[in-house]
Coordinates of C-alpha atoms in Angstrom, one line a residue:
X1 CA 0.6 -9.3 26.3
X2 CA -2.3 -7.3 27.2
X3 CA -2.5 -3.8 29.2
X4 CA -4.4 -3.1 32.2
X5 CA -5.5 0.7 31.9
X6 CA -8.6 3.3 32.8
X7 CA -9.7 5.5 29.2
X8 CA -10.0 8.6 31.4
X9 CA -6.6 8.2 33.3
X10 CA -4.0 6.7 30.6
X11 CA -5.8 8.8 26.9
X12 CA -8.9 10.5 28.2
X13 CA -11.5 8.7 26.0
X14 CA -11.9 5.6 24.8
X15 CA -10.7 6.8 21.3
X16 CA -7.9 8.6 22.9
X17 CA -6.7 5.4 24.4
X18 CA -6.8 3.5 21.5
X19 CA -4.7 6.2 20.0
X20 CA -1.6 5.6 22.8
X21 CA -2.0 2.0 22.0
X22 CA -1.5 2.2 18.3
X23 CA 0.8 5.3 18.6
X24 CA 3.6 6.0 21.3
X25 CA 2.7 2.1 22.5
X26 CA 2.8 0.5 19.4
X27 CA 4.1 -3.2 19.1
X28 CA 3.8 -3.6 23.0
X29 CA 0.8 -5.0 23.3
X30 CA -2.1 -7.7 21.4
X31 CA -4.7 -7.0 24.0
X32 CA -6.3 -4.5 26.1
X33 CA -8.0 -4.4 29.8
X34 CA -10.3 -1.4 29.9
X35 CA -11.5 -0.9 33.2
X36 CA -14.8 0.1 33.7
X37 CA -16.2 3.1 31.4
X38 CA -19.7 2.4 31.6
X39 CA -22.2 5.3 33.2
X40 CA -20.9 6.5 35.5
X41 CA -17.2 6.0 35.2
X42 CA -16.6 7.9 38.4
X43 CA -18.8 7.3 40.5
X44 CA -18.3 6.4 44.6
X45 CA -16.2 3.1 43.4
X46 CA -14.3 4.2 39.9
X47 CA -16.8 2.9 37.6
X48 CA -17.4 -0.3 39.5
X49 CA -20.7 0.5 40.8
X50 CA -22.5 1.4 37.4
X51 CA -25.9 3.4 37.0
X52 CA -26.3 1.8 33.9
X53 CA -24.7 -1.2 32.7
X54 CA -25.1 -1.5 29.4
X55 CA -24.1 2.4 28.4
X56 CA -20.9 3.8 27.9
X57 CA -20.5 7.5 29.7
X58 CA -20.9 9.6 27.0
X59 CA -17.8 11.4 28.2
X60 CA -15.9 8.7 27.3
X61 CA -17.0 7.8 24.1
X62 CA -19.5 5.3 22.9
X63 CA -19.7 1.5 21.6
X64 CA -18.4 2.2 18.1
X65 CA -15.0 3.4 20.0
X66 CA -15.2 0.0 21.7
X67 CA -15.3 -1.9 18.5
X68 CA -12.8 -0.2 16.8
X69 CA -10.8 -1.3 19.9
X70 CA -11.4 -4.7 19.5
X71 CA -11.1 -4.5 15.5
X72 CA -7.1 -4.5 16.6
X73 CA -7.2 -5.8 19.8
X74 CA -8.0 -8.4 22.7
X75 CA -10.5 -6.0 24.6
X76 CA -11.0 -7.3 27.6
X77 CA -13.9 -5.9 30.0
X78 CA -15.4 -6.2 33.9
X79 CA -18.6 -7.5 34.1
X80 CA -19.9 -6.6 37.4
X81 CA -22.0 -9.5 38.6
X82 CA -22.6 -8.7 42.4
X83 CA -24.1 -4.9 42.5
X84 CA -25.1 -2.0 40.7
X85 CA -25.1 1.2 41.9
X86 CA -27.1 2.7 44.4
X87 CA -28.2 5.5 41.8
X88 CA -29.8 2.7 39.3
X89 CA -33.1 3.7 37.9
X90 CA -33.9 0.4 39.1
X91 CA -33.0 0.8 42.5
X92 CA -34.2 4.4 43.2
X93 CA -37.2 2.8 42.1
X94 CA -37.0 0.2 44.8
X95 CA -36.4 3.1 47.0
X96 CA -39.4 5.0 46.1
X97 CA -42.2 1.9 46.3
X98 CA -40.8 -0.9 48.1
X99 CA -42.1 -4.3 47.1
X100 CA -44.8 -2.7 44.3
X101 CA -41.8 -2.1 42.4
X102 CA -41.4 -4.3 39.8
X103 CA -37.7 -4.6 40.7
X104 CA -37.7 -5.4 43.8
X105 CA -36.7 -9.0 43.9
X106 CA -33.4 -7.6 42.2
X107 CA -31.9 -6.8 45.1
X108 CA -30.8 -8.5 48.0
X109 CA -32.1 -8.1 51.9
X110 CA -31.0 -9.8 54.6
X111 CA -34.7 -11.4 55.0
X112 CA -33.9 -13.2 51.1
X113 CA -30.9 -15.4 52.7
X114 CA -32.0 -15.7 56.5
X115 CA -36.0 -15.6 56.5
X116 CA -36.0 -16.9 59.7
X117 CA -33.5 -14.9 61.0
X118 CA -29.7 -15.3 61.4
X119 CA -28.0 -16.5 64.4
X120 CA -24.5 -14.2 65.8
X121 CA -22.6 -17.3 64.2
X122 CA -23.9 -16.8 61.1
X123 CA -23.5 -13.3 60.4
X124 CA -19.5 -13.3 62.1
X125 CA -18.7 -16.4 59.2
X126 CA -20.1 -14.6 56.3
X127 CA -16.3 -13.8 54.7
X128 CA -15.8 -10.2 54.5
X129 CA -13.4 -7.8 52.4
X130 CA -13.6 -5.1 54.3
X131 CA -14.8 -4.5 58.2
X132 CA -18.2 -5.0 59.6
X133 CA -21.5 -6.6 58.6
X134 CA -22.5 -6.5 54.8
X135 CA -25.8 -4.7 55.8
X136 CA -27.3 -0.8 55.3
X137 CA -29.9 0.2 57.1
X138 CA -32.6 1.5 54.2
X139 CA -36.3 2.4 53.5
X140 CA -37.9 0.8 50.8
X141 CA -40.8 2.3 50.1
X142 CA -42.5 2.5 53.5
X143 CA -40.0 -0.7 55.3
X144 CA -37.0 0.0 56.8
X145 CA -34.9 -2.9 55.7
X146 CA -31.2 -4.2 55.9
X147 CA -30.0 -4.6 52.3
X148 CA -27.0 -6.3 51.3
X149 CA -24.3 -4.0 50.4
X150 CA -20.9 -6.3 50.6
X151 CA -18.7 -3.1 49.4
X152 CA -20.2 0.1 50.2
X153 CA -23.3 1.2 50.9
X154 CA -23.6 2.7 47.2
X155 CA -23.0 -0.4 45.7
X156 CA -26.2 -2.4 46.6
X157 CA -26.0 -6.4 45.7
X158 CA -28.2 -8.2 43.2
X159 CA -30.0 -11.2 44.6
X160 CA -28.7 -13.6 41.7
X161 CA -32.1 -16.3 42.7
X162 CA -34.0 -13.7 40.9
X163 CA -34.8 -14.1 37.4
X164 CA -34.9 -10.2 37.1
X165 CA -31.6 -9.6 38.3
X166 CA -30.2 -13.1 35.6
X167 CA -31.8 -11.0 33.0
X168 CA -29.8 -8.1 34.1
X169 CA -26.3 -10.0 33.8
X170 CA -27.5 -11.6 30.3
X171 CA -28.4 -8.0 28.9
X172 CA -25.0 -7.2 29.9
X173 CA -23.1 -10.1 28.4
X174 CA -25.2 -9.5 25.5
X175 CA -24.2 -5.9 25.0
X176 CA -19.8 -6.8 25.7
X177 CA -20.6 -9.3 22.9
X178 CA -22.0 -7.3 20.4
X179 CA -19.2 -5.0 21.1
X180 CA -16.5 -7.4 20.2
X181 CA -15.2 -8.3 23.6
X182 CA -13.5 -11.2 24.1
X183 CA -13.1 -11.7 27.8
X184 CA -15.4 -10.9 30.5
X185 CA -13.5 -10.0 34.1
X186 CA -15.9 -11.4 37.0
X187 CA -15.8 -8.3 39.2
X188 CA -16.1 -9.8 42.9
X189 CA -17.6 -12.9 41.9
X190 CA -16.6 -15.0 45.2
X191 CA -19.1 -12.4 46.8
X192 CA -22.1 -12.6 44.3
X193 CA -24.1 -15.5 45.9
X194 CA -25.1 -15.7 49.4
X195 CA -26.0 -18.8 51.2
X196 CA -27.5 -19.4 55.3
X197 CA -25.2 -21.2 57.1
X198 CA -21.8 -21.1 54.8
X199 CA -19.2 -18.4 54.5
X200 CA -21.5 -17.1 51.4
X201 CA -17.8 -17.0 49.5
X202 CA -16.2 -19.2 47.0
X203 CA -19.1 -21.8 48.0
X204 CA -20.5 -24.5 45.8
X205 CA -23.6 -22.3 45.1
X206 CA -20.9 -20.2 44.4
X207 CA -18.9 -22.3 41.4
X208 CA -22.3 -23.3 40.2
X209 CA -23.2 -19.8 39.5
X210 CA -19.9 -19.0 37.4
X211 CA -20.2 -22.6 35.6
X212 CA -23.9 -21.4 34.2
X213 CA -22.4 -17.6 33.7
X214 CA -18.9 -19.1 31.4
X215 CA -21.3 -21.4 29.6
X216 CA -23.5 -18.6 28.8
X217 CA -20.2 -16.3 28.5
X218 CA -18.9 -19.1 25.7
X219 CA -22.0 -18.6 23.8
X220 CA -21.6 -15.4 22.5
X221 CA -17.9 -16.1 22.1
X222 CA -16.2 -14.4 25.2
X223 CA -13.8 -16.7 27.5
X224 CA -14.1 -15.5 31.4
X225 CA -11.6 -14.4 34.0
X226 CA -12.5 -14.9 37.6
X227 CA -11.0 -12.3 39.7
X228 CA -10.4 -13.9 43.6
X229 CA -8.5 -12.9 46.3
X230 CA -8.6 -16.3 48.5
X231 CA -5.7 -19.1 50.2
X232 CA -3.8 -20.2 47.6
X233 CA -4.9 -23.9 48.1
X234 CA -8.4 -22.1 46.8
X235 CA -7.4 -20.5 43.7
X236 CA -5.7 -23.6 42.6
X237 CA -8.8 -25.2 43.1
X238 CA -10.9 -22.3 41.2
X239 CA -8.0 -22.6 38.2
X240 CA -9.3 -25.9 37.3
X241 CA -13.0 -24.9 36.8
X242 CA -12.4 -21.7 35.1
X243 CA -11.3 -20.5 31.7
X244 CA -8.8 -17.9 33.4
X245 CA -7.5 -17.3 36.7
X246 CA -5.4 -14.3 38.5
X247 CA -2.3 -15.4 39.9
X248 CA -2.5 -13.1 42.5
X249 CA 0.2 -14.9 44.6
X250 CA 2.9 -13.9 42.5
X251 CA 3.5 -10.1 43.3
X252 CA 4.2 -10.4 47.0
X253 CA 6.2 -13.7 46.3
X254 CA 8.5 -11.6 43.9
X255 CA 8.4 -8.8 46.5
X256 CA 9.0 -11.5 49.9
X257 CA 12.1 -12.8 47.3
X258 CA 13.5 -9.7 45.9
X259 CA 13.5 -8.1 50.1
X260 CA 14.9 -11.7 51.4
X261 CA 16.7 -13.0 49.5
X262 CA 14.9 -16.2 49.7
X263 CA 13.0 -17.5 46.7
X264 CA 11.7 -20.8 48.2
X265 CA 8.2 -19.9 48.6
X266 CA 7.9 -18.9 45.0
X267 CA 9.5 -21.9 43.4
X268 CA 7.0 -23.8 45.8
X269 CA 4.2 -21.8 44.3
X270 CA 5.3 -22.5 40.6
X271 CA 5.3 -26.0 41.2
X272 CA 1.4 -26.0 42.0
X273 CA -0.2 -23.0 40.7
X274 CA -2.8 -22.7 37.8
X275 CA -1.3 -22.3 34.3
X276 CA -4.4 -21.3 33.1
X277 CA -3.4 -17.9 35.2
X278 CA -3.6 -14.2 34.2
X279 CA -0.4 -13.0 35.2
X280 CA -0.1 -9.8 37.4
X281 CA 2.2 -7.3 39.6
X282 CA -0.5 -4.4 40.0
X283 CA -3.8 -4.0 38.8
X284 CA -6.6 -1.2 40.2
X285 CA -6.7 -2.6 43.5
X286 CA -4.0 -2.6 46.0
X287 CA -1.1 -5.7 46.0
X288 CA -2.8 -8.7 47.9
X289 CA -1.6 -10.4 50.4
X290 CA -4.3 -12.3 51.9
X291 CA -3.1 -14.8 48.8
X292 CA -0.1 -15.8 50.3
X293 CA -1.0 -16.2 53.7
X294 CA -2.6 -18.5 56.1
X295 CA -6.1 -19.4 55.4
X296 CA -8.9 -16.9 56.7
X297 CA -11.8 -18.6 56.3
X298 CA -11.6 -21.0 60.0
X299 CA -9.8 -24.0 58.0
X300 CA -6.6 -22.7 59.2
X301 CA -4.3 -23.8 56.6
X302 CA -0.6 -22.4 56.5
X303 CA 0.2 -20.0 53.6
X304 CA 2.9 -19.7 51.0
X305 CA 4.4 -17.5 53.8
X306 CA 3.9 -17.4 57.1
X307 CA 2.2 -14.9 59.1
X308 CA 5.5 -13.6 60.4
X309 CA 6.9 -13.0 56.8
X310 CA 3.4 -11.8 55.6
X311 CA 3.8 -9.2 58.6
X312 CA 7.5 -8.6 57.5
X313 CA 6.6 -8.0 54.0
X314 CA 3.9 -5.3 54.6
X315 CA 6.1 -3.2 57.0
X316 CA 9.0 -3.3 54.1
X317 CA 6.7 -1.4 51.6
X318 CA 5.7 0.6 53.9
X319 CA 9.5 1.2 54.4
X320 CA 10.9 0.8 50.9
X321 CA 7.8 3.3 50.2
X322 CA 8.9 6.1 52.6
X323 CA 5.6 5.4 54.5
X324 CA 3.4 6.7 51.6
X325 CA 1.6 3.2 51.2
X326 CA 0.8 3.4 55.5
X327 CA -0.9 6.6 54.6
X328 CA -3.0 4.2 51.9
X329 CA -3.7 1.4 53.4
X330 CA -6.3 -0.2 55.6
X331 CA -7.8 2.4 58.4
X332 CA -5.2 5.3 57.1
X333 CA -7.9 5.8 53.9
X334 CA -11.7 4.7 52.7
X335 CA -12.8 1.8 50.8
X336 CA -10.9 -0.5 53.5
X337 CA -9.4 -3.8 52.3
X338 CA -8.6 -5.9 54.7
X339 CA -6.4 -8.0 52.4
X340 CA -4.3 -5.4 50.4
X341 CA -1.7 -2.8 50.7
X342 CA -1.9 0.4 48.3
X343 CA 1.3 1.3 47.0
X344 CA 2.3 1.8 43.3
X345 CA 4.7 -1.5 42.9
X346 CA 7.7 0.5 41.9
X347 CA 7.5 1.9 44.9
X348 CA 6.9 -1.0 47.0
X349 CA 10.8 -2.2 45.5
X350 CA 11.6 1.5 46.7
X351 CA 12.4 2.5 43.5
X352 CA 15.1 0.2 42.7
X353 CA 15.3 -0.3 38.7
X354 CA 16.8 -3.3 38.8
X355 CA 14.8 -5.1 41.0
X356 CA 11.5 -3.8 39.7
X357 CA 12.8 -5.4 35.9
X358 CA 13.6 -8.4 37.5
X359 CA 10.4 -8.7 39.0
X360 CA 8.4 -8.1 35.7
X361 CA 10.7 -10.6 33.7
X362 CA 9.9 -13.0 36.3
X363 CA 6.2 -12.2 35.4
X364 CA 6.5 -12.3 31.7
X365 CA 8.5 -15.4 31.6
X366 CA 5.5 -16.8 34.3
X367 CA 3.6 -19.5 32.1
X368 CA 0.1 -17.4 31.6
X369 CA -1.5 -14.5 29.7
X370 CA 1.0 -11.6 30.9
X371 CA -0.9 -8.2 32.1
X372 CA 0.6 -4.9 32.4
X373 CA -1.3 -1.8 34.6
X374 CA -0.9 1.4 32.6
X375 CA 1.0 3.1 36.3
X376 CA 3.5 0.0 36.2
X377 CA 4.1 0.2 32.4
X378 CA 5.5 3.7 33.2
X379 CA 7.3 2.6 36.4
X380 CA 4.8 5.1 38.3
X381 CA 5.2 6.7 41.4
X382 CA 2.5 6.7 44.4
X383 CA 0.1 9.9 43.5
X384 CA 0.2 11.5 47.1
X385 CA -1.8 14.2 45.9
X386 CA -4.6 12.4 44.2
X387 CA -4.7 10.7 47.7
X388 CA -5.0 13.9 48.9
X389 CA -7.7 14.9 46.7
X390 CA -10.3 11.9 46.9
X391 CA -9.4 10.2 50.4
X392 CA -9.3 6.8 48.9
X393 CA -6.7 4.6 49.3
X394 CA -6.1 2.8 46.2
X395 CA -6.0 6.1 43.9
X396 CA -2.3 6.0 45.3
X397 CA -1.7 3.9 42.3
X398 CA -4.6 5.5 40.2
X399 CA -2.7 8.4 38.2
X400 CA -4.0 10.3 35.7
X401 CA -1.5 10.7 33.1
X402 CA -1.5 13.9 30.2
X403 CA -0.2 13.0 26.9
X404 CA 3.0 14.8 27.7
X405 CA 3.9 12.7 30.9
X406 CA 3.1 9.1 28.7
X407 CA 6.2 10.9 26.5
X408 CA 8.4 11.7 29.0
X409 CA 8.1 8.7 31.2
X410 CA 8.5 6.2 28.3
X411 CA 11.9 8.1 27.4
X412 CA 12.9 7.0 31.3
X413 CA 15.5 4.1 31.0
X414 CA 13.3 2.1 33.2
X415 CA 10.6 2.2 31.3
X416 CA 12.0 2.2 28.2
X417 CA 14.1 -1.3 29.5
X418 CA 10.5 -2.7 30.3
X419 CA 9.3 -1.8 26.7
X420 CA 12.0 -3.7 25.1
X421 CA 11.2 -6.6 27.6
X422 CA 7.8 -6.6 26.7
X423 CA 8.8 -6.7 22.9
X424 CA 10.5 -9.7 24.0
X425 CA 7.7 -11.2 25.5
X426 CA 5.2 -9.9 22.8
X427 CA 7.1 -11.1 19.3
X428 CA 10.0 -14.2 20.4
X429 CA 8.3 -17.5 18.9
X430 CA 9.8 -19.5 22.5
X431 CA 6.9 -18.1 23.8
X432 CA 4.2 -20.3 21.8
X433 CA 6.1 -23.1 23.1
X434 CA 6.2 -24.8 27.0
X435 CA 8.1 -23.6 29.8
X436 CA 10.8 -25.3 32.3
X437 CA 11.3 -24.2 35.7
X438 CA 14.2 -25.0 37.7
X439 CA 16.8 -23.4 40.1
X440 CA 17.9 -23.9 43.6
X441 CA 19.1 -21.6 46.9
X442 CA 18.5 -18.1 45.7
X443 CA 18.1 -19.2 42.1
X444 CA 15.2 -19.2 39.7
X445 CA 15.5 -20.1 36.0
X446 CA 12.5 -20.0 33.9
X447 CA 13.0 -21.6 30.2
X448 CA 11.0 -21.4 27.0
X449 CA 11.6 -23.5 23.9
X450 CA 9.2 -23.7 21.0
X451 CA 10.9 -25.4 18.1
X452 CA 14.5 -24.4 17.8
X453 CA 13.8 -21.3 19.4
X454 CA 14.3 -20.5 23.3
X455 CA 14.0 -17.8 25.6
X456 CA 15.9 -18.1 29.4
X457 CA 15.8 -16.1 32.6
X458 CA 18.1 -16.5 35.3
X459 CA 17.9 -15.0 38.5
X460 CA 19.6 -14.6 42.1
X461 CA 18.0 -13.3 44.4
X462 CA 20.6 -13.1 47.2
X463 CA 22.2 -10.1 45.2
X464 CA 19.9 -9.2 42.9
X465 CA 20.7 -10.2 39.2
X466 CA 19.1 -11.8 36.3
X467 CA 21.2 -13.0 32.9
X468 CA 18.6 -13.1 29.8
X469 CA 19.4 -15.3 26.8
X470 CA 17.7 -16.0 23.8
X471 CA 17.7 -16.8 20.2
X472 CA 17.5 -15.1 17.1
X473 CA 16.1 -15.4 13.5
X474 CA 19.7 -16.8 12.5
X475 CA 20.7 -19.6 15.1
X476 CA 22.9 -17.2 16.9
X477 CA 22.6 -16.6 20.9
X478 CA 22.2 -12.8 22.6
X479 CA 23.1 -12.4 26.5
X480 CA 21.7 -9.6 28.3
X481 CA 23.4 -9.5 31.8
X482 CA 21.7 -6.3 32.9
X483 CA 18.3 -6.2 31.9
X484 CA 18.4 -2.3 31.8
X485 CA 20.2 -3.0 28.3
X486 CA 17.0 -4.0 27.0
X487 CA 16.0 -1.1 25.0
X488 CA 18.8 -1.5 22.9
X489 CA 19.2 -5.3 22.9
X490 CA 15.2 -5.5 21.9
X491 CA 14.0 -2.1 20.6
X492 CA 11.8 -2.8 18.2
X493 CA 10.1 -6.1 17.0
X494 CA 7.6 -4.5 13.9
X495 CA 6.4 -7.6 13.9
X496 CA 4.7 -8.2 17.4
X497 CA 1.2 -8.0 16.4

C-alpha cells in the first residue's frame, strides 16, 4: 500500500510528512508517492515544471529528509523527462544568447523535428492533451523561434536526441538514487519524443526511449512507473514492456458501475488488463476518461464504454457533484485537459459512503500495487475556494490540509472504515498470494488465497452492496456485510509493516 500525497499540502515539509506517516497514519502504509518537491515546488504547474531538478526547495526540506523517508519507506518520486521549467538557468540562458549558448540543443524547436518544414497534416496528428498546437512563439537570443512547449508555455520540452539534455535526465536519476528512491514515476513520458510524420505519442521512438531510461533506471536500483493516459488496447500493450503501469481505467469503470448498475465493462477490463498495474481512484490530475473510451488517435477502436456512456458518465459527476466539477473541468478553468474531469472522487459518488468504500475495496482487492491520494484517504471534499484562489482546475482536489483537519477527518466514520480497509489490505497474508475473479449480472467477486489464508469481496452493483470475508490467525472466518464496520472489524494490524 503506498500513499499518493504533496509534503506542502498533507504535513508541510518533507519531515513533517514523514511524521503523519509514522504518527496519526501509522500501519497504513509500506510506501510513499511524494509528488514533486524539487525547486520550485509551486511554480506555474505544482512542482512539475522544476527550475532545478536535482534540488529540493529549501522550504521543504532537503535530501537527508528524503532518506530518512526511504529508511522506512517505498519512496516513490516523478522524474520529469519531457520539460523543465521555463525559469531554468539553462534555459534563461537559451533565452539570453540563442545558439552560442552552450545549451541550446537542450531544448526543442519546431525546426529540430520538421527541418524542412511541416505540412497542415502533420501538425493536426501530433496527439495533444490539451487544445492547440504544442508551439510558443519565443526569441532566442536574436531569432524568433517556435519552441516546443506540449503543456504550457512555462514548461519548455527537452529535445531528448541531444546528448546535453540525456545528461540532464541521468544527473537526475543519479541524484533519486542516491536518495534511496526506489521508483521513478515517468511524468508525461508518451509526450517526451517527437517524431515527423507520426502522432509523436506512444510511438516506437517512443518505447525505445523508456526501454534505454528503465535499463538505466534498474541500474542504480529503482524499478519505473510509466504514467499514460491512452485507449485501453494501448496500455495493455505498454504493461508488457514496462516494470509498472497505471490502471487508469479502473476509476471511471467503478464510477460507470456503481451509477449503472452495470458492471460488464469492468469485468471485461479485468479479464485483459496489465497485472503489472499501479492501482488508482485519484491521483493529482483529474479522473481520466479518455482510458475508457473510443480510441483518439484516427484508429478508431471502440472503448471499454461507448461514447454515449462516456458522455453519460461525465454529466453524473457533474451532477452527483452539485456542478462543482463543471466549474473544474475543461474550458470552465486553466491547465485544460482534454481527457479528464476534476472532481475530488468522493464527490464524484456524491458523497455516498457506501459506495465510495465499495469502490476502494474494489481497488485494493484489484491485483496490483494499491495507491491511495492523501484527499481520498480522508474522503475529501472538492476545495471550491482553493479553485477560487489559483484558477486552476485540478486544485479542486488539491487541498491543503492543517494538522488539526488530518485529526478530525480520520475520526470521520468513512474514513476511519477505509483505514481499517487499508489495514486489511496492508497486513492479511491472502494478499502475497494470486487472485480469482469471477461474478456475473451485477456481480463482482474478487478472491485471494495465499496458503490457507483468503481474503473475498463480493459486490452488487444493482443496489449497491459488498459482503467481505476473510480469515484469521486461528482457522476461523469474519463476515463484514457493511463495510463501514471496518474500523472495528480491522482496527489495528501492529504488524503491517
Amino acid at each position: 500500500m503506498q500513499l499518493i500525497a504533496y509534503a506542502d499540502r498533507l504535513g508541510g515539509s518533507l519531515s513533517a510528512l514523514h511524521e503523519v506517516l509514522d504518527g496519526p497514519l501509522a500501519g497504513l502504509f509500506t510506501g510513499v508517492h511524494v509528488l514533486p518537491f524539487f525547486t520550485p515546488f509551486d511554480g506555474a504547474d505544482a512542482g512539475f515544471d522544476p527550475v532545478d531538478h536535482t534540488a529540493i526547495d529549501p522550504r521543504l526540506g532537503s535530501w537527508d529528509d528524503v532518506r530518512a523517508l526511504a529508511d522506512e519507506y517505498t519512496v516513490v518520486v516523478d522524474l520529469i523527462v519531457n520539460h523543465v521549467s521555463a525559469d531554468s538557468a539553462e534555459f534563461r540562458d537559451v533565452l539570453a544568447r540563442g545558439d552560442a549558448s552552450p545549451h541550446a540543443g537542450m531544448f526543442l524547436t519546431m525546426s529540430d523535428v520538421y527541418p524542412d518544414g511541416a505540412t497542415e497534416a502533420e501538425l493536426v496528428g501530433i496527439y495533444r492533451p490539451r487544445p492547440g498546437l504544442p508551439f510558443t512563439v519565443l526569441t532566442l537570443g536574436d531569432r524568433r523561434r517556435l519552441v516546443w512547449t506540449t503543456f504550457t508555455s512555462q514548461q519548455i520540452d527537452l529535445n531528448l536526441a541531444d546528448p546535453a539534455a540525456r545528461a540532464y535526465l541521468d544527473r537526475v536519476l543519479t541524484t533519486l538514487a542516491d536518495a534511496g528512491v526506489t521508483m521513478v514515476r515517468l511524468d508525461a513520458v508518451g509526450y517526451a519524443v517527437k517524431t515527423a510524420g507520426t502522432s509523436s505519442f506512444m510511438t516506437p521512438q517512443t518505447f525505445a526511449f523508456i526501454d534505454e531510461l528503465t535499463a538505466r533506471a534498474r541500474e542504480l536500483g529503482m524499478q519505473v512507473l510509466v504514467e499514460i493516459h491512452a485507449h485501453f488496447e494501448r496500455q495493455i500493450a505498454i504493461g508488457s514492456a514496462v516494470d509498472r503501469v497505471y490502471d487508469f481505467a479502473l476509476p471511471p469503470l467503478l464510477l460507470h458501475a456503481l451509477s449503472t448498475g452495470d458492471p460488464a465493462p469492468l469485468h471485461r477490463w479485468l479479464d485483459v488488463r496489465p497485472t503489472n498495474a499501479v492501482t488508482v481512484l485519484d491521483t493529482h490530475d483529474g479522473i481520466g476518461v479518455i482510458d475508457v473510451g473510443s480510441d483518439q488517435m484516427g484508429e478508431g477502436s471502440p472503448g471499454l464504454l461507448t461514447d454515449e456512456q462516456v458522455h453519460a458518465l461525465v454529466e453524473g459527476i457533474h451532477e452527483r457533484s452539485g456542478g462543482q466539477s463543471r466549474q473544474a473541468t475543461g474550458w470552465a478553468a486553466s491547465n485544460l485537459d482534454v481527457y479528464q474531469v476534476n472532481c475530488t472522487y468522493y464527490d464524484a459518488l456524491g458523497r455516498d459512503d457506501t459506495a465510495y468504500l465499495i469502490a476502494r475495496a474494489v481497488q485494493l482487492f484489484t491485483p496490483g500495487i494499491p495507491q491511495i491520494y492523501y484527499v481520498g484517504l480522508l474522503a475529501g471534499h472538492n476545495d471550491m475556494d482553493l479553485l477560487a484562489e489559483t484558477g486552476v482546475g485540478r486544485d479542486i482536489n488539491r487541498h491543503r490540509y492543517t494538522p488539526d483537519e488530518i485529526t478530525r477527518e480520520l475520526a470521520r466514520p468513512v474514513v476511519a472504515a477505509l483505514a481499517g480497509l487499508i489495514r486489511l489490505r496492508t497486513a492479511h497474508p491472502a494478499f502475497a498470494g494470486t487472485c480469482e475473479v469471477a461474478g456475473q449480472g451485477d456481480t463482482l467477486t474478487l478472491t485471494w488465497t495465499g496458503g490457507d489464508q483468503s481474503a473475498a469481496l463480493t459486490v452488487g452493483f444493482a443496489t449497491p452492496h459488498a459482503t467481505l470475508i476473510w480469515t484469521t490467525d486461528d482457522g476461523a472466518t469474519r463476515t463484514c456485510d457493511d463495510l463501514l464496520d471496518l474500523s472495528v472489524l480491522w482496527p489495528g494490524a501492529s504488524t503491517a509493516r
